[in-house]
Coordinates of C-alpha atoms and ligand atoms in Angstrom, one line a residue:
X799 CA 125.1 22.5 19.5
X800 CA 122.7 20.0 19.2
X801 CA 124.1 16.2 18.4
X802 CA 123.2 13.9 15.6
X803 CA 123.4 10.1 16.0
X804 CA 122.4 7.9 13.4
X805 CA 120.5 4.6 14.2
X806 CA 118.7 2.1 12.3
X807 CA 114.7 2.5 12.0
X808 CA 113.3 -0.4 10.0
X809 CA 114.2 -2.3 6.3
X810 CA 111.8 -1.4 3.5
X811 CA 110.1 -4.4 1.7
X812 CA 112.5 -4.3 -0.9
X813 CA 115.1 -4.7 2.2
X814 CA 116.9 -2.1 2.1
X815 CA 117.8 -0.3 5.4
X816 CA 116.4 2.5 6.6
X817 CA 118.1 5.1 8.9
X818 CA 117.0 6.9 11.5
X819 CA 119.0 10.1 12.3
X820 CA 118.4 11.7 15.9
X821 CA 118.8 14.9 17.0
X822 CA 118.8 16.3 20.8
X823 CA 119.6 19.5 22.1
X824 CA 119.1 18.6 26.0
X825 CA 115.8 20.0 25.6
X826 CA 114.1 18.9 21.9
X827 CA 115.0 15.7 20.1
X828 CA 113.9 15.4 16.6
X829 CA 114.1 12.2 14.4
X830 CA 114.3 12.1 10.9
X831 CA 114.2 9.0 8.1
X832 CA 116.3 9.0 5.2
X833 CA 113.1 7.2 4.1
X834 CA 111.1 10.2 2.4
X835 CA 113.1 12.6 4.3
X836 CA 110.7 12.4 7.2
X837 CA 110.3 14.2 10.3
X838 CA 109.3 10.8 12.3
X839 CA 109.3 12.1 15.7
X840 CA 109.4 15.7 18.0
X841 CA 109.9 15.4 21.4
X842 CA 109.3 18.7 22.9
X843 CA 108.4 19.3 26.8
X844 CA 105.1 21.0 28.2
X845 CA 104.8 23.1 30.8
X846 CA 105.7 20.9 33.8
X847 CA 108.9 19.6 32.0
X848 CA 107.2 16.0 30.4
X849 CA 108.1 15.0 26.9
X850 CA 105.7 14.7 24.7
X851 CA 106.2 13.4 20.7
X852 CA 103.9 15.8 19.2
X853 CA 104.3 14.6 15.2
X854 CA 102.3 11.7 13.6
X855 CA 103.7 8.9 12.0
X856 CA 104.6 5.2 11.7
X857 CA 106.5 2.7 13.8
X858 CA 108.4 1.1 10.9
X859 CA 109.2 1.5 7.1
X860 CA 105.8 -0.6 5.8
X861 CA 104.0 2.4 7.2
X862 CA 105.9 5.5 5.4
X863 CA 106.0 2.7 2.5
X864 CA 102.0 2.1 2.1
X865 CA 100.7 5.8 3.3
X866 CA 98.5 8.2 1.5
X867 CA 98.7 10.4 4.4
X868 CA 101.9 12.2 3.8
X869 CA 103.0 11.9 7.9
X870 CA 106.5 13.9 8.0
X871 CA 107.7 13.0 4.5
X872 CA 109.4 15.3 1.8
X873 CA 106.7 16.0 -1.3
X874 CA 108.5 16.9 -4.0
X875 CA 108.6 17.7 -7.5
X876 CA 105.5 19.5 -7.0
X877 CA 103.7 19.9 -3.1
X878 CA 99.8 20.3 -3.5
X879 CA 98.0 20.1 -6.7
X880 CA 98.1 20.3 -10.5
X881 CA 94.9 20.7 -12.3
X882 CA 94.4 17.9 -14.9
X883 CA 98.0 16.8 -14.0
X884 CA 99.5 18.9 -16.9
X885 CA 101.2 21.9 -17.5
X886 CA 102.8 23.8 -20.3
X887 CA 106.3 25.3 -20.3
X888 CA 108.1 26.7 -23.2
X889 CA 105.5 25.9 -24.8
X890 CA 105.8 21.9 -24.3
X891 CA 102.6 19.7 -22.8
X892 CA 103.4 17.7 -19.5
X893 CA 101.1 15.4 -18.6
X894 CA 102.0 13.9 -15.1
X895 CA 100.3 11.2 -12.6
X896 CA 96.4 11.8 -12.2
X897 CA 96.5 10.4 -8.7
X898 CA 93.5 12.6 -7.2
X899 CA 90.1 13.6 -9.2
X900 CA 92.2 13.5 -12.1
X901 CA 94.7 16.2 -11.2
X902 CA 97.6 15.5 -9.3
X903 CA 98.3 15.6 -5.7
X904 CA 102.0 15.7 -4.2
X905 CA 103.0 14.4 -7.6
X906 CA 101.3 11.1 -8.1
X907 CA 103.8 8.1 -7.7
X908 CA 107.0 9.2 -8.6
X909 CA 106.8 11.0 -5.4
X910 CA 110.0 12.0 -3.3
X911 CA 108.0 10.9 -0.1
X912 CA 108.4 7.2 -0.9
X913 CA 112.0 7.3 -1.8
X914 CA 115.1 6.3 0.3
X915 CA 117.4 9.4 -0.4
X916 CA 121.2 9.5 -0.1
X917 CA 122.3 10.7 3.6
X918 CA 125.6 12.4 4.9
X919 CA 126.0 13.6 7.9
X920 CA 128.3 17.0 8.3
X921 CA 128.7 18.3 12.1
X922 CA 125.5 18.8 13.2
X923 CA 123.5 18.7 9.6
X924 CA 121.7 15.7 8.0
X925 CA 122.3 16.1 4.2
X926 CA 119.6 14.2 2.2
X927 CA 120.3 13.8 -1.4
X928 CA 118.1 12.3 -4.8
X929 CA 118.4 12.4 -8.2
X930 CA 115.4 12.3 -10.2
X931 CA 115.6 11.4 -14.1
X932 CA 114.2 13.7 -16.9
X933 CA 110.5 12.6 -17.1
X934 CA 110.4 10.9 -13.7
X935 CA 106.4 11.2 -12.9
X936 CA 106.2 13.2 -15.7
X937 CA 108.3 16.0 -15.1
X938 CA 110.7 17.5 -17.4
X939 CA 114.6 17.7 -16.8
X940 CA 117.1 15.7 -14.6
X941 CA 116.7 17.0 -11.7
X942 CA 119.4 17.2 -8.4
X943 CA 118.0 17.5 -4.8
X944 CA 119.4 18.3 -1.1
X945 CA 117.3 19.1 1.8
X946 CA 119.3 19.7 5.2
X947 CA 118.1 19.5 9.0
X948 CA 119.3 21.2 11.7
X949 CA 118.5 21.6 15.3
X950 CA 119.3 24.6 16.8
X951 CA 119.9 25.5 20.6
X952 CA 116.7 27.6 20.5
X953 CA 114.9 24.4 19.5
X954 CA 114.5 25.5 15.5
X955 CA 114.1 23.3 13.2
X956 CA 115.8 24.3 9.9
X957 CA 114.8 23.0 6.4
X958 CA 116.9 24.1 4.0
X959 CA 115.6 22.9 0.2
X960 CA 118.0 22.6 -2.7
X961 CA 117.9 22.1 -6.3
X962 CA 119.2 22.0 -9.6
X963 CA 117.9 20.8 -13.2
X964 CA 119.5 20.5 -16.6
X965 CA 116.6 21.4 -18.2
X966 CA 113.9 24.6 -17.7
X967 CA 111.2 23.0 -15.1
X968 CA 109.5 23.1 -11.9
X969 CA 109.7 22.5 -8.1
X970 CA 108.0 23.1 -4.8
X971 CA 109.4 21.5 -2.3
X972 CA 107.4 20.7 1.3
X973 CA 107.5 18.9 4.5
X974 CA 103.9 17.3 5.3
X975 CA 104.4 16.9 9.0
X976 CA 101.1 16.7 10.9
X977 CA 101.8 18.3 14.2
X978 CA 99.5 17.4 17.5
X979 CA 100.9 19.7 20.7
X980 CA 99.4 17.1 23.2
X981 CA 101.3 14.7 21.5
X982 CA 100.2 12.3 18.4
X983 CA 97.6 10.4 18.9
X984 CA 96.2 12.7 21.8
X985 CA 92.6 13.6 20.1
X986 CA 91.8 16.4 18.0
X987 CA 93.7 19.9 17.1
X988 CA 90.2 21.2 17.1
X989 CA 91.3 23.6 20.4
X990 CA 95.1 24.2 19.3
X991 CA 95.1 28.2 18.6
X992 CA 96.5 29.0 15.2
X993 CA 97.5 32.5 13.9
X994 CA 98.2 32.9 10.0
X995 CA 100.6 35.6 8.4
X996 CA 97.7 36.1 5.7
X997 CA 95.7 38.6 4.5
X998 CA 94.2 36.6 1.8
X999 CA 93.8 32.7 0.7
X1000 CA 93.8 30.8 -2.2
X1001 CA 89.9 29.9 -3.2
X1002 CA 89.4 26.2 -4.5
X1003 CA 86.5 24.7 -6.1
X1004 CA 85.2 21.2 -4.9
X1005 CA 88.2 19.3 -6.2
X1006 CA 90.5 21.6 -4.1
X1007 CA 92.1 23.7 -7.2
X1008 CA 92.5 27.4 -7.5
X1009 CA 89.9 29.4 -9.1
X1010 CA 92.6 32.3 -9.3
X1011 CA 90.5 34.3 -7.0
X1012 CA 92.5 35.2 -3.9
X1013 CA 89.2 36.6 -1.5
X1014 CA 90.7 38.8 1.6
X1015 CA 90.7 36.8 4.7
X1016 CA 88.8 39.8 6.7
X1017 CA 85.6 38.9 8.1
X1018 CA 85.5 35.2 6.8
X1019 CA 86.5 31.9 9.0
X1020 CA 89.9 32.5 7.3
X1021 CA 91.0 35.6 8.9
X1022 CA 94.1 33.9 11.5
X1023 CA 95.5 37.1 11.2
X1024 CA 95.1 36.8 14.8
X1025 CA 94.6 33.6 17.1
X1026 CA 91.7 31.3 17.2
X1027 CA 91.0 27.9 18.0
X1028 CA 91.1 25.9 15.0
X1029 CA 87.3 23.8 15.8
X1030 CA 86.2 27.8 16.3
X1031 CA 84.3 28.4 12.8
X1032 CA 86.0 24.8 10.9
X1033 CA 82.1 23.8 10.8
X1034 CA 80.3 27.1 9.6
X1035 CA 77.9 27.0 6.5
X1036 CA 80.8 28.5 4.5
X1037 CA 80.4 27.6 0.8
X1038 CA 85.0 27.9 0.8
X1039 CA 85.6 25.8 4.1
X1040 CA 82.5 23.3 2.6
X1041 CA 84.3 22.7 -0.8
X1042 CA 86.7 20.7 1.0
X1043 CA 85.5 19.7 4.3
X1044 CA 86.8 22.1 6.6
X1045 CA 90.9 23.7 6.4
X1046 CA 92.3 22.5 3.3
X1047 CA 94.0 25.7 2.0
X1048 CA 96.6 27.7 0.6
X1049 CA 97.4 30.9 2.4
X1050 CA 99.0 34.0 0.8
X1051 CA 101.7 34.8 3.3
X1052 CA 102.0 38.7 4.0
X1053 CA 105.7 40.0 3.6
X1054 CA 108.5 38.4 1.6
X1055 CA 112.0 37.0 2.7
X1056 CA 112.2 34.6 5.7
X1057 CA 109.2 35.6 8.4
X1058 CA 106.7 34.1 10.5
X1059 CA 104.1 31.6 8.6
X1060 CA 102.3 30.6 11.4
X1061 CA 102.1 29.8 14.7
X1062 CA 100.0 27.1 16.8
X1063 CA 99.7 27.0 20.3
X1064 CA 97.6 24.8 22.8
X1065 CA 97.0 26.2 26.1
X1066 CA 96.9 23.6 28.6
X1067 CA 100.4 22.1 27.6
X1068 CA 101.8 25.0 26.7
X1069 CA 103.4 23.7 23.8
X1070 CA 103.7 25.9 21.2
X1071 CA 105.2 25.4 17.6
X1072 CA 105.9 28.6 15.4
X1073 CA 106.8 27.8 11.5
X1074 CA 109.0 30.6 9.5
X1075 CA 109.6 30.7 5.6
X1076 CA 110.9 32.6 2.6
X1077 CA 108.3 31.0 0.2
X1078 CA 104.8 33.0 -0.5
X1079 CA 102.5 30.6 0.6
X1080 CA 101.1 27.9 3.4
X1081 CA 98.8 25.2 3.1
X1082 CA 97.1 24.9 6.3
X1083 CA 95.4 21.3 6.7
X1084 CA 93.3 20.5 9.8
X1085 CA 93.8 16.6 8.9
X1086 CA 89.9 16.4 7.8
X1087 CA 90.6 13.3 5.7
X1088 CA 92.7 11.3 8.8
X1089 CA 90.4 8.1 9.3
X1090 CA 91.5 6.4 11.9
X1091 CA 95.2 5.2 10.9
X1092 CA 97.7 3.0 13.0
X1093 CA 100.6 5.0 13.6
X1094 CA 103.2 4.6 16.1
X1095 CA 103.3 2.8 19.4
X1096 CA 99.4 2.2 18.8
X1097 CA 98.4 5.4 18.1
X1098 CA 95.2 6.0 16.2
X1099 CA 94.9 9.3 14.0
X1100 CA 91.1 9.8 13.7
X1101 CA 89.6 13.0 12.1
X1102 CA 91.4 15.8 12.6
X1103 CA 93.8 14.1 15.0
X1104 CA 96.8 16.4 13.7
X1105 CA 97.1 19.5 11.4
X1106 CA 99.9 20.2 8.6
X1107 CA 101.2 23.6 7.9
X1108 CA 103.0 22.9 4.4
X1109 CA 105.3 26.1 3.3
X1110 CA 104.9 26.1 -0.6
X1111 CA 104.1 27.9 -3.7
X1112 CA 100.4 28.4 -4.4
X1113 CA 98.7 24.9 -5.5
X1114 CA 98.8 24.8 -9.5
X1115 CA 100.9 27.8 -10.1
X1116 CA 102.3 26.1 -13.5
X1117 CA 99.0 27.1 -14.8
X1118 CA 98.3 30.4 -13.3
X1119 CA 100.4 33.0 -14.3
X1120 CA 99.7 35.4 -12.1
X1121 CA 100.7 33.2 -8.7
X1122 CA 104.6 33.5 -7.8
X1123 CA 106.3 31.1 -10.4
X1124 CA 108.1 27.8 -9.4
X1125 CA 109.4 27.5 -12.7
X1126 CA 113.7 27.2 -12.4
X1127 CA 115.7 28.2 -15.7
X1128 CA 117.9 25.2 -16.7
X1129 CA 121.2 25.3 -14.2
X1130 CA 119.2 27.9 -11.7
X1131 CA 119.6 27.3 -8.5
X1132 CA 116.5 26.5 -6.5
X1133 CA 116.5 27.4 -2.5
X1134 CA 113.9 27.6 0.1
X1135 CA 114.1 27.5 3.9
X1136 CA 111.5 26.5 6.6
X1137 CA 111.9 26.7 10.0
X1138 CA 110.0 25.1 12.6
X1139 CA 110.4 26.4 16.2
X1140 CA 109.2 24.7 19.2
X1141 CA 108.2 26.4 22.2
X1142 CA 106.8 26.7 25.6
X1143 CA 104.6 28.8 27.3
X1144 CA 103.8 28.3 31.4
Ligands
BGC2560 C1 96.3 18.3 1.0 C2 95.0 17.5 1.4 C3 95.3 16.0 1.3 C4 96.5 15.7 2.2 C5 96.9 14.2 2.1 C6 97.4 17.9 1.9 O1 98.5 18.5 1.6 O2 96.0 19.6 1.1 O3 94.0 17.8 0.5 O4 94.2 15.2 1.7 O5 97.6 16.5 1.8 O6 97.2 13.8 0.8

């Protein structure tokens, strides 16, 4: 059983501490923030035994505090985006935070990923609770959260996602880690090998929303359906890929029921990091937007310094029908988990 210590990271600017909760298994340590629930550091070994910490992220609170990046942190109500920022249930307008191009990415503001949740430690479990008030960021109902962490002795990872509202609304849940298997600030992912459980993808238009169309991988740069270096076809003239300047998409996960998402692998280390999940989709992002950000112990995270492989519901599924729903009746219990398993090849 892996242990849990709890230590302190950093004081926000409002001063309030932040924790930093550490787990270790003798072989993986993992810490998390109770500052947007963040994965903040992996320590996992390569080939020849050395430790590498192979998440971004920041040194102290300011960083998690000022980011637009979305290292390690908890996006919640709603992960990805919302077209126009609104939505209709029951046949009610909600108009929320148009943060991006108008629409709204990782839900504008109000956004879990900058608040300090509750913590409680039980064995070996971090407990991370909020609360979130009826029309917080625009979002109908109060709404109750938990997500839990857990190491395991075969070096997973578990997220399990929790929550309950008093009123009919919505909620996709994520964790935006960027992962780099030579370790975070190591240059590009461009070589890592990536396999996707997907036989089709999402297709965006130029401000990285659904059209509805979900276009077979087969024969396209998308098809991970086996591996392939991630730099292998990022840069073709491909009219889905150029919309957005290179991976930035939702994949339609193959299968129901917890199974294998993905799985990334880099040769030379050895390192290899396979992500499980029960929901229908992942948004693979190769970190095309990263510009050069301080991040910890001097780290710089230029372009595509570190990808993100963000378990979810389909971006803007409140307003396509035909995408699996992430609507929750009032007093239904919402549950997700993720798994992240970190392994090594020689
Ligand atoms: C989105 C990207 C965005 C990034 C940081 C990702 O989840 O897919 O488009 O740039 O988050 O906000």
């Amino acid at each position: 059983m892996a242990t849990l210590t709890v230590h302190k990271f950093s004081k926000t600017k409002s001063g309030e501490i932040v924790r930093l909760f550490r787990f270790e298994n003798g072989t993986v340590s993992v810490d998390v923030l109770n500052l947007g629930a963040a994965v903040a550091a992996v320590r996992t070994p390569d080939k020849s035994g050395k430790l590498a910490d192979i998440c971004l992220g920041y040194s102290d609170a300011a960083g998690y505090e000022k980011q637009d990046c979305y290292f390690g942190v908890v996006v919640g109500r709603y992960a990805n985006r919302i077209r126009g920022g609104r939505f209709q249930l029951n046949g009610q307008v909600y108009q929320l935070d148009q943060n991006d191009h108008g629409n709204c990415l990782h839900s504008g503001a109000a956004g879990f990923d900058k608040r300090l949740w509750d913590w409680e430690t039980e064995g070996d479990t971090l407990i991370l609770r909020l609360e979130s008030p009826n029309g917080e960021g625009g979002f109908p109902g109060d709404l109750r959260v938990e997500v839990r962490y857990r190491l395991t002795d075969e070096n997973e990872l578990i997220i399990d996602y929790r929550g309950v509202c008093d009123q009919d609304s919505i909620l996709n849940l994520t964790n935006h880690s960027y992962f780099n298997l030579n370790g975070h600030g190591k240059g590009d992912i461009l070589r890592h090998q990536l396999r996707i459980n997907a036989s089709r993808f999402t297709r965006v238009d130029a401000e990285a929303i659904p059209t509805g169309e979900l276009p077979l991988v087969e024969g396209t740069p998308f098809d991970f359906r086996e591996f392939h270096p991630v730099g292998e076809r990022i840069g073709q003239e491909d009219a889905d890929l150029q919309a957005v300047g290179g991976y930035d998409h939702n994949f339609a996960l193959d299968g129901e029921g917890l199974r294998e998402a993905a799985c990334l692998k880099e040769s030379y280390t050895g390192r290899k990091l396979t992500v499980y999940t029960d929901l229908p989709g992942i948004q693979v992002y190769a970190g095309n937007m990263l510009k050069g950000e301080s991040g910890k112990s001097g780290a710089r995270y230029g372009k595509r310094s570190g990808i993100a492989l963000e378990t979810q519901y389909f971006p803007d599924s409140p307003n396509r029908p035909e995408f699996p729903s992430c609507v929750k009746k009032a007093g239904e219990i919402y549950e997700s988990r993720t798994v992240y398993r970190f392994d090594v090849e020689t």
